[in-house]
């Protein structure tokens, strides 16, 4: 099948049932290029569309409130995703290794982005993190080599470990004034980064946080007497002059 239209109701042995969920691995390894999710669906299970390598776009309706881990992992032809405003959390590795993904809209309803949620999305060129987001998990954008700029909103208080590591195309980072901690390897190997301003709110810069940022030449560190700079925080920043 090249096109799947998930129904709102199904009839089995004379009884009609409402379709309200897509269970775990329901369409795993499916070869369809187009799948329509109706407004009756409220949950998408773990790995529901994993390895659907022909799927090019997906619209998640407002009725959906939860998307399970790895739901769209390795959908390598997936170019665009629209997430409805019923979703409050993007769970771990949901879009991991969706290498063709260029566009995604994160609604203001989302409060958390899970571990590795967009890890390996090499085609992603830009993403807007709304002010509703309060937490971004480890490795969330690891290896998103197409990203050129990122703004971490004031709603976020902690940048976890390796969140933006190996984002080699990243040239501009804006860190919100509520961030208190930058985790281990958070921006490691961001080789395109030339400057960074660390706000006064930050009290901890983790181990190797900016390690391997070979083009980094300027760092402005906030005036915080309690600031701790971890070991190897700027290791191999060979062009750092200020």
PDB file of C-alpha atoms in Angstrom:
ATOM      1  CA  UNK A   1       0.000   0.000   0.000  1.00  0.00           C
ATOM      2  CA  UNK A   2       1.251   3.478  -0.890  1.00  0.00           C
ATOM      3  CA  UNK A   3      -1.454   5.290   1.072  1.00  0.00           C
ATOM      4  CA  UNK A   4      -2.995   4.421   4.439  1.00  0.00           C
ATOM      5  CA  UNK A   5      -6.050   6.248   5.763  1.00  0.00           C
ATOM      6  CA  UNK A   6      -6.600   5.189   9.377  1.00  0.00           C
ATOM      7  CA  UNK A   7     -10.374   5.009   9.974  1.00  0.00           C
ATOM      8  CA  UNK A   8     -12.248   6.571  12.889  1.00  0.00           C
ATOM      9  CA  UNK A   9     -14.332   3.407  13.313  1.00  0.00           C
ATOM     10  CA  UNK A  10     -14.007  -0.272  12.436  1.00  0.00           C
ATOM     11  CA  UNK A  11     -16.590  -3.033  12.392  1.00  0.00           C
ATOM     12  CA  UNK A  12     -15.651  -6.533  13.506  1.00  0.00           C
ATOM     13  CA  UNK A  13     -18.112  -9.420  13.685  1.00  0.00           C
ATOM     14  CA  UNK A  14     -21.043  -7.056  13.646  1.00  0.00           C
ATOM     15  CA  UNK A  15     -19.727  -4.709  16.369  1.00  0.00           C
ATOM     16  CA  UNK A  16     -18.476  -1.202  15.604  1.00  0.00           C
ATOM     17  CA  UNK A  17     -15.510   0.142  17.546  1.00  0.00           C
ATOM     18  CA  UNK A  18     -14.089   3.662  17.763  1.00  0.00           C
ATOM     19  CA  UNK A  19     -10.421   3.908  16.802  1.00  0.00           C
ATOM     20  CA  UNK A  20      -8.753   6.027  19.492  1.00  0.00           C
ATOM     21  CA  UNK A  21      -5.163   4.800  19.597  1.00  0.00           C
ATOM     22  CA  UNK A  22      -2.331   3.527  17.435  1.00  0.00           C
ATOM     23  CA  UNK A  23      -0.631   0.787  19.412  1.00  0.00           C
ATOM     24  CA  UNK A  24       3.063   0.038  19.737  1.00  0.00           C
ATOM     25  CA  UNK A  25       4.727  -1.037  16.459  1.00  0.00           C
ATOM     26  CA  UNK A  26       1.360  -0.899  14.650  1.00  0.00           C
ATOM     27  CA  UNK A  27       2.903   0.264  11.357  1.00  0.00           C
ATOM     28  CA  UNK A  28       6.510  -0.771  12.004  1.00  0.00           C
ATOM     29  CA  UNK A  29       8.493  -1.136   8.773  1.00  0.00           C
ATOM     30  CA  UNK A  30       5.491  -0.088   6.675  1.00  0.00           C
ATOM     31  CA  UNK A  31       6.333   0.903   3.069  1.00  0.00           C
ATOM     32  CA  UNK A  32       3.519   3.458   2.601  1.00  0.00           C
ATOM     33  CA  UNK A  33       4.547   6.989   1.621  1.00  0.00           C
ATOM     34  CA  UNK A  34       1.446   8.631   3.115  1.00  0.00           C
ATOM     35  CA  UNK A  35      -0.482   7.919   6.319  1.00  0.00           C
ATOM     36  CA  UNK A  36      -3.477   9.931   7.517  1.00  0.00           C
ATOM     37  CA  UNK A  37      -4.155  10.054  11.267  1.00  0.00           C
ATOM     38  CA  UNK A  38      -7.781  10.996  12.077  1.00  0.00           C
ATOM     39  CA  UNK A  39      -8.986  13.317  14.863  1.00  0.00           C
ATOM     40  CA  UNK A  40     -10.286  10.347  16.837  1.00  0.00           C
ATOM     41  CA  UNK A  41      -6.735   9.268  17.775  1.00  0.00           C
ATOM     42  CA  UNK A  42      -5.563  10.363  21.237  1.00  0.00           C
ATOM     43  CA  UNK A  43      -2.342   8.328  21.574  1.00  0.00           C
ATOM     44  CA  UNK A  44       0.440   6.986  19.375  1.00  0.00           C
ATOM     45  CA  UNK A  45       2.352   4.059  20.857  1.00  0.00           C
ATOM     46  CA  UNK A  46       6.059   3.318  21.065  1.00  0.00           C
ATOM     47  CA  UNK A  47       7.729   2.572  17.718  1.00  0.00           C
ATOM     48  CA  UNK A  48       4.339   2.865  15.998  1.00  0.00           C
ATOM     49  CA  UNK A  49       5.898   4.071  12.724  1.00  0.00           C
ATOM     50  CA  UNK A  50       9.488   2.976  13.275  1.00  0.00           C
ATOM     51  CA  UNK A  51      11.459   2.270  10.092  1.00  0.00           C
ATOM     52  CA  UNK A  52       8.690   3.528   7.783  1.00  0.00           C
ATOM     53  CA  UNK A  53      11.378   4.507   5.313  1.00  0.00           C
ATOM     54  CA  UNK A  54       8.996   5.660   2.546  1.00  0.00           C
ATOM     55  CA  UNK A  55       6.910   7.979   4.727  1.00  0.00           C
ATOM     56  CA  UNK A  56       7.495  11.577   3.566  1.00  0.00           C
ATOM     57  CA  UNK A  57       5.239  13.679   5.812  1.00  0.00           C
ATOM     58  CA  UNK A  58       2.973  13.318   8.815  1.00  0.00           C
ATOM     59  CA  UNK A  59       0.300  15.509  10.400  1.00  0.00           C
ATOM     60  CA  UNK A  60      -0.425  14.712  14.042  1.00  0.00           C
ATOM     61  CA  UNK A  61      -3.914  16.063  14.836  1.00  0.00           C
ATOM     62  CA  UNK A  62      -4.844  18.165  17.863  1.00  0.00           C
ATOM     63  CA  UNK A  63      -6.661  15.183  19.384  1.00  0.00           C
ATOM     64  CA  UNK A  64      -3.357  13.369  20.064  1.00  0.00           C
ATOM     65  CA  UNK A  65      -2.085  13.953  23.603  1.00  0.00           C
ATOM     66  CA  UNK A  66       0.787  11.470  23.760  1.00  0.00           C
ATOM     67  CA  UNK A  67       3.415  10.115  21.363  1.00  0.00           C
ATOM     68  CA  UNK A  68       5.424   7.123  22.562  1.00  0.00           C
ATOM     69  CA  UNK A  69       9.201   6.760  22.482  1.00  0.00           C
ATOM     70  CA  UNK A  70      10.775   5.986  19.089  1.00  0.00           C
ATOM     71  CA  UNK A  71       7.392   6.468  17.392  1.00  0.00           C
ATOM     72  CA  UNK A  72       8.985   7.722  14.142  1.00  0.00           C
ATOM     73  CA  UNK A  73      12.590   6.618  14.615  1.00  0.00           C
ATOM     74  CA  UNK A  74      14.542   5.996  11.388  1.00  0.00           C
ATOM     75  CA  UNK A  75      11.806   7.279   9.062  1.00  0.00           C
ATOM     76  CA  UNK A  76      14.570   8.308   6.698  1.00  0.00           C
ATOM     77  CA  UNK A  77      12.323   9.867   4.005  1.00  0.00           C
ATOM     78  CA  UNK A  78      10.286  11.951   6.441  1.00  0.00           C
ATOM     79  CA  UNK A  79      10.645  15.599   5.376  1.00  0.00           C
ATOM     80  CA  UNK A  80       8.009  17.479   7.373  1.00  0.00           C
ATOM     81  CA  UNK A  81       6.114  16.945  10.628  1.00  0.00           C
ATOM     82  CA  UNK A  82       3.245  18.956  12.076  1.00  0.00           C
ATOM     83  CA  UNK A  83       2.495  18.269  15.742  1.00  0.00           C
ATOM     84  CA  UNK A  84      -0.966  19.162  17.036  1.00  0.00           C
ATOM     85  CA  UNK A  85      -1.423  21.386  20.056  1.00  0.00           C
ATOM     86  CA  UNK A  86      -2.741  18.550  22.219  1.00  0.00           C
ATOM     87  CA  UNK A  87       0.749  17.084  22.667  1.00  0.00           C
ATOM     88  CA  UNK A  88       2.500  18.120  25.888  1.00  0.00           C
ATOM     89  CA  UNK A  89       5.665  16.037  25.646  1.00  0.00           C
ATOM     90  CA  UNK A  90       7.940  14.880  22.831  1.00  0.00           C
ATOM     91  CA  UNK A  91       9.268  11.645  24.273  1.00  0.00           C
ATOM     92  CA  UNK A  92      12.719  10.122  23.907  1.00  0.00           C
ATOM     93  CA  UNK A  93      14.044   9.311  20.426  1.00  0.00           C
ATOM     94  CA  UNK A  94      10.670  10.007  18.762  1.00  0.00           C
ATOM     95  CA  UNK A  95      12.313  11.376  15.591  1.00  0.00           C
ATOM     96  CA  UNK A  96      15.809   9.975  16.027  1.00  0.00           C
ATOM     97  CA  UNK A  97      17.672   9.432  12.737  1.00  0.00           C
ATOM     98  CA  UNK A  98      14.952  11.009  10.594  1.00  0.00           C
ATOM     99  CA  UNK A  99      17.794  12.186   8.381  1.00  0.00           C
ATOM    100  CA  UNK A 100      15.620  13.892   5.716  1.00  0.00           C
ATOM    101  CA  UNK A 101      13.581  15.918   8.207  1.00  0.00           C
ATOM    102  CA  UNK A 102      13.878  19.622   7.356  1.00  0.00           C
ATOM    103  CA  UNK A 103      10.770  21.133   8.929  1.00  0.00           C
ATOM    104  CA  UNK A 104       8.983  20.541  12.219  1.00  0.00           C
ATOM    105  CA  UNK A 105       6.533  22.683  14.144  1.00  0.00           C
ATOM    106  CA  UNK A 106       6.591  22.343  17.942  1.00  0.00           C
ATOM    107  CA  UNK A 107       3.376  23.789  19.412  1.00  0.00           C
ATOM    108  CA  UNK A 108       3.160  25.901  22.569  1.00  0.00           C
ATOM    109  CA  UNK A 109       1.491  22.984  24.354  1.00  0.00           C
ATOM    110  CA  UNK A 110       4.811  21.083  24.553  1.00  0.00           C
ATOM    111  CA  UNK A 111       6.595  21.409  27.905  1.00  0.00           C
ATOM    112  CA  UNK A 112       9.373  18.838  27.497  1.00  0.00           C
ATOM    113  CA  UNK A 113      11.599  17.407  24.771  1.00  0.00           C
ATOM    114  CA  UNK A 114      12.923  13.959  25.653  1.00  0.00           C
ATOM    115  CA  UNK A 115      16.359  12.348  25.438  1.00  0.00           C
ATOM    116  CA  UNK A 116      17.559  11.977  21.854  1.00  0.00           C
ATOM    117  CA  UNK A 117      14.232  13.245  20.473  1.00  0.00           C
ATOM    118  CA  UNK A 118      15.805  14.675  17.291  1.00  0.00           C
ATOM    119  CA  UNK A 119      19.232  13.065  17.496  1.00  0.00           C
ATOM    120  CA  UNK A 120      20.749  12.436  14.078  1.00  0.00           C
ATOM    121  CA  UNK A 121      18.268  14.633  12.187  1.00  0.00           C
ATOM    122  CA  UNK A 122      20.995  15.859   9.847  1.00  0.00           C
ATOM    123  CA  UNK A 123      18.623  17.626   7.446  1.00  0.00           C
ATOM    124  CA  UNK A 124      16.998  19.808  10.098  1.00  0.00           C
ATOM    125  CA  UNK A 125      18.027  23.390   9.292  1.00  0.00           C
ATOM    126  CA  UNK A 126      16.042  25.317  11.891  1.00  0.00           C
ATOM    127  CA  UNK A 127      13.802  24.703  14.863  1.00  0.00           C
ATOM    128  CA  UNK A 128      11.904  27.012  17.180  1.00  0.00           C
ATOM    129  CA  UNK A 129      11.677  25.910  20.793  1.00  0.00           C
ATOM    130  CA  UNK A 130       8.602  27.598  22.286  1.00  0.00           C
ATOM    131  CA  UNK A 131       8.598  29.325  25.678  1.00  0.00           C
ATOM    132  CA  UNK A 132       6.358  26.556  27.013  1.00  0.00           C
ATOM    133  CA  UNK A 133       9.302  24.121  27.026  1.00  0.00           C
ATOM    134  CA  UNK A 134      10.925  23.806  30.456  1.00  0.00           C
ATOM    135  CA  UNK A 135      13.200  20.805  29.885  1.00  0.00           C
ATOM    136  CA  UNK A 136      15.286  19.448  27.007  1.00  0.00           C
ATOM    137  CA  UNK A 137      16.741  15.966  27.499  1.00  0.00           C
ATOM    138  CA  UNK A 138      20.256  14.683  26.892  1.00  0.00           C
ATOM    139  CA  UNK A 139      21.290  14.225  23.246  1.00  0.00           C
ATOM    140  CA  UNK A 140      17.996  15.828  22.119  1.00  0.00           C
ATOM    141  CA  UNK A 141      19.631  17.468  19.069  1.00  0.00           C
ATOM    142  CA  UNK A 142      22.904  15.533  18.973  1.00  0.00           C
ATOM    143  CA  UNK A 143      24.346  15.332  15.468  1.00  0.00           C
ATOM    144  CA  UNK A 144      21.865  17.771  13.871  1.00  0.00           C
ATOM    145  CA  UNK A 145      24.585  18.960  11.525  1.00  0.00           C
ATOM    146  CA  UNK A 146      22.236  21.137   9.438  1.00  0.00           C
ATOM    147  CA  UNK A 147      21.227  23.393  12.333  1.00  0.00           C
ATOM    148  CA  UNK A 148      22.800  26.840  11.998  1.00  0.00           C
ATOM    149  CA  UNK A 149      21.229  28.669  14.935  1.00  0.00           C
ATOM    150  CA  UNK A 150      19.353  27.874  18.111  1.00  0.00           C
ATOM    151  CA  UNK A 151      17.606  29.940  20.770  1.00  0.00           C
ATOM    152  CA  UNK A 152      17.084  28.352  24.167  1.00  0.00           C
ATOM    153  CA  UNK A 153      14.079  30.132  25.702  1.00  0.00           C
ATOM    154  CA  UNK A 154      13.943  31.684  29.167  1.00  0.00           C
ATOM    155  CA  UNK A 155      11.591  28.904  30.270  1.00  0.00           C
ATOM    156  CA  UNK A 156      14.474  26.382  30.225  1.00  0.00           C
ATOM    157  CA  UNK A 157      16.587  26.205  33.402  1.00  0.00           C
ATOM    158  CA  UNK A 158      19.029  23.432  32.512  1.00  0.00           C
ATOM    159  CA  UNK A 159      20.866  22.394  29.335  1.00  0.00           C
ATOM    160  CA  UNK A 160      21.453  18.676  29.766  1.00  0.00           C
ATOM    161  CA  UNK A 161      24.462  16.644  28.648  1.00  0.00           C
ATOM    162  CA  UNK A 162      25.326  16.439  24.939  1.00  0.00           C
ATOM    163  CA  UNK A 163      22.094  18.203  23.905  1.00  0.00           C
ATOM    164  CA  UNK A 164      23.718  19.947  20.927  1.00  0.00           C
ATOM    165  CA  UNK A 165      26.939  17.950  20.643  1.00  0.00           C
ATOM    166  CA  UNK A 166      28.275  17.391  17.114  1.00  0.00           C
ATOM    167  CA  UNK A 167      26.013  20.086  15.646  1.00  0.00           C
ATOM    168  CA  UNK A 168      28.851  21.055  13.322  1.00  0.00           C
ATOM    169  CA  UNK A 169      26.816  23.620  11.342  1.00  0.00           C
ATOM    170  CA  UNK A 170      25.778  25.588  14.418  1.00  0.00           C
ATOM    171  CA  UNK A 171      27.119  29.153  14.233  1.00  0.00           C
ATOM    172  CA  UNK A 172      24.791  31.002  16.602  1.00  0.00           C
ATOM    173  CA  UNK A 173      23.506  30.077  20.073  1.00  0.00           C
ATOM    174  CA  UNK A 174      21.347  32.222  22.333  1.00  0.00           C
ATOM    175  CA  UNK A 175      21.074  30.941  25.907  1.00  0.00           C
ATOM    176  CA  UNK A 176      18.070  32.122  27.926  1.00  0.00           C
ATOM    177  CA  UNK A 177      18.541  34.097  31.120  1.00  0.00           C
ATOM    178  CA  UNK A 178      16.980  31.371  33.287  1.00  0.00           C
ATOM    179  CA  UNK A 179      19.544  28.690  32.468  1.00  0.00           C
ATOM    180  CA  UNK A 180      21.564  27.782  35.565  1.00  0.00           C
ATOM    181  CA  UNK A 181      23.449  24.737  34.298  1.00  0.00           C
ATOM    182  CA  UNK A 182      25.171  23.731  31.060  1.00  0.00           C
ATOM    183  CA  UNK A 183      25.703  19.969  31.078  1.00  0.00           C
ATOM    184  CA  UNK A 184      28.683  17.804  30.189  1.00  0.00           C
ATOM    185  CA  UNK A 185      29.559  17.942  26.470  1.00  0.00           C
ATOM    186  CA  UNK A 186      26.466  20.077  25.861  1.00  0.00           C
ATOM    187  CA  UNK A 187      28.007  21.818  22.820  1.00  0.00           C
ATOM    188  CA  UNK A 188      31.015  19.573  22.247  1.00  0.00           C
ATOM    189  CA  UNK A 189      32.362  19.393  18.681  1.00  0.00           C
ATOM    190  CA  UNK A 190      30.208  22.315  17.474  1.00  0.00           C
ATOM    191  CA  UNK A 191      33.025  23.167  15.107  1.00  0.00           C
ATOM    192  CA  UNK A 192      31.213  26.051  13.379  1.00  0.00           C
ATOM    193  CA  UNK A 193      30.594  28.016  16.577  1.00  0.00           C
ATOM    194  CA  UNK A 194      32.693  31.202  16.752  1.00  0.00           C
ATOM    195  CA  UNK A 195      31.330  32.978  19.837  1.00  0.00           C
ATOM    196  CA  UNK A 196      29.134  32.348  22.869  1.00  0.00           C
ATOM    197  CA  UNK A 197      27.673  34.508  25.628  1.00  0.00           C
ATOM    198  CA  UNK A 198      26.968  32.738  28.912  1.00  0.00           C
ATOM    199  CA  UNK A 199      24.362  34.610  30.975  1.00  0.00           C
ATOM    200  CA  UNK A 200      24.709  35.630  34.634  1.00  0.00           C
ATOM    201  CA  UNK A 201      22.186  32.973  35.659  1.00  0.00           C
ATOM    202  CA  UNK A 202      24.603  30.098  34.884  1.00  0.00           C
ATOM    203  CA  UNK A 203      26.293  28.603  37.951  1.00  0.00           C
ATOM    204  CA  UNK A 204      27.772  25.490  36.349  1.00  0.00           C
ATOM    205  CA  UNK A 205      29.472  24.732  33.039  1.00  0.00           C
ATOM    206  CA  UNK A 206      29.933  20.982  32.779  1.00  0.00           C
ATOM    207  CA  UNK A 207      32.796  18.710  31.808  1.00  0.00           C
ATOM    208  CA  UNK A 208      33.816  19.276  28.173  1.00  0.00           C
ATOM    209  CA  UNK A 209      30.798  21.531  27.569  1.00  0.00           C
ATOM    210  CA  UNK A 210      32.462  23.332  24.652  1.00  0.00           C
ATOM    211  CA  UNK A 211      35.260  20.850  24.029  1.00  0.00           C
ATOM    212  CA  UNK A 212      36.382  20.537  20.434  1.00  0.00           C
ATOM    213  CA  UNK A 213      34.740  23.796  19.321  1.00  0.00           C
ATOM    214  CA  UNK A 214      37.745  24.496  17.134  1.00  0.00           C
ATOM    215  CA  UNK A 215      36.407  27.752  15.624  1.00  0.00           C
ATOM    216  CA  UNK A 216      35.372  29.286  18.945  1.00  0.00           C
ATOM    217  CA  UNK A 217      37.320  32.521  19.375  1.00  0.00           C
ATOM    218  CA  UNK A 218      35.273  34.544  21.863  1.00  0.00           C
ATOM    219  CA  UNK A 219      33.530  33.600  25.099  1.00  0.00           C
ATOM    220  CA  UNK A 220      31.692  36.084  27.315  1.00  0.00           C
ATOM    221  CA  UNK A 221      31.121  34.633  30.776  1.00  0.00           C
ATOM    222  CA  UNK A 222      28.477  36.138  33.054  1.00  0.00           C
ATOM    223  CA  UNK A 223      29.367  37.861  36.304  1.00  0.00           C
ATOM    224  CA  UNK A 224      28.397  35.107  38.735  1.00  0.00           C
ATOM    225  CA  UNK A 225      30.642  34.608  41.757  1.00  0.00           C
ATOM    226  CA  UNK A 226      29.350  31.056  42.205  1.00  0.00           C
ATOM    227  CA  UNK A 227      30.174  29.914  38.678  1.00  0.00           C
ATOM    228  CA  UNK A 228      31.915  26.551  38.417  1.00  0.00           C
ATOM    229  CA  UNK A 229      33.717  25.724  35.162  1.00  0.00           C
ATOM    230  CA  UNK A 230      34.205  21.981  34.801  1.00  0.00           C
ATOM    231  CA  UNK A 231      37.269  20.115  33.614  1.00  0.00           C
ATOM    232  CA  UNK A 232      37.959  20.261  29.860  1.00  0.00           C
ATOM    233  CA  UNK A 233      35.087  22.759  29.419  1.00  0.00           C
ATOM    234  CA  UNK A 234      36.973  24.497  26.582  1.00  0.00           C
ATOM    235  CA  UNK A 235      39.352  21.690  25.668  1.00  0.00           C
ATOM    236  CA  UNK A 236      40.795  21.896  22.125  1.00  0.00           C
ATOM    237  CA  UNK A 237      39.275  25.342  21.527  1.00  0.00           C
ATOM    238  CA  UNK A 238      42.499  26.152  19.743  1.00  0.00           C
ATOM    239  CA  UNK A 239      41.340  29.488  18.295  1.00  0.00           C
ATOM    240  CA  UNK A 240      40.004  30.928  21.544  1.00  0.00           C
ATOM    241  CA  UNK A 241      41.557  34.388  21.928  1.00  0.00           C
ATOM    242  CA  UNK A 242      39.169  36.186  24.290  1.00  0.00           C
TER     243      UNK A 242
END
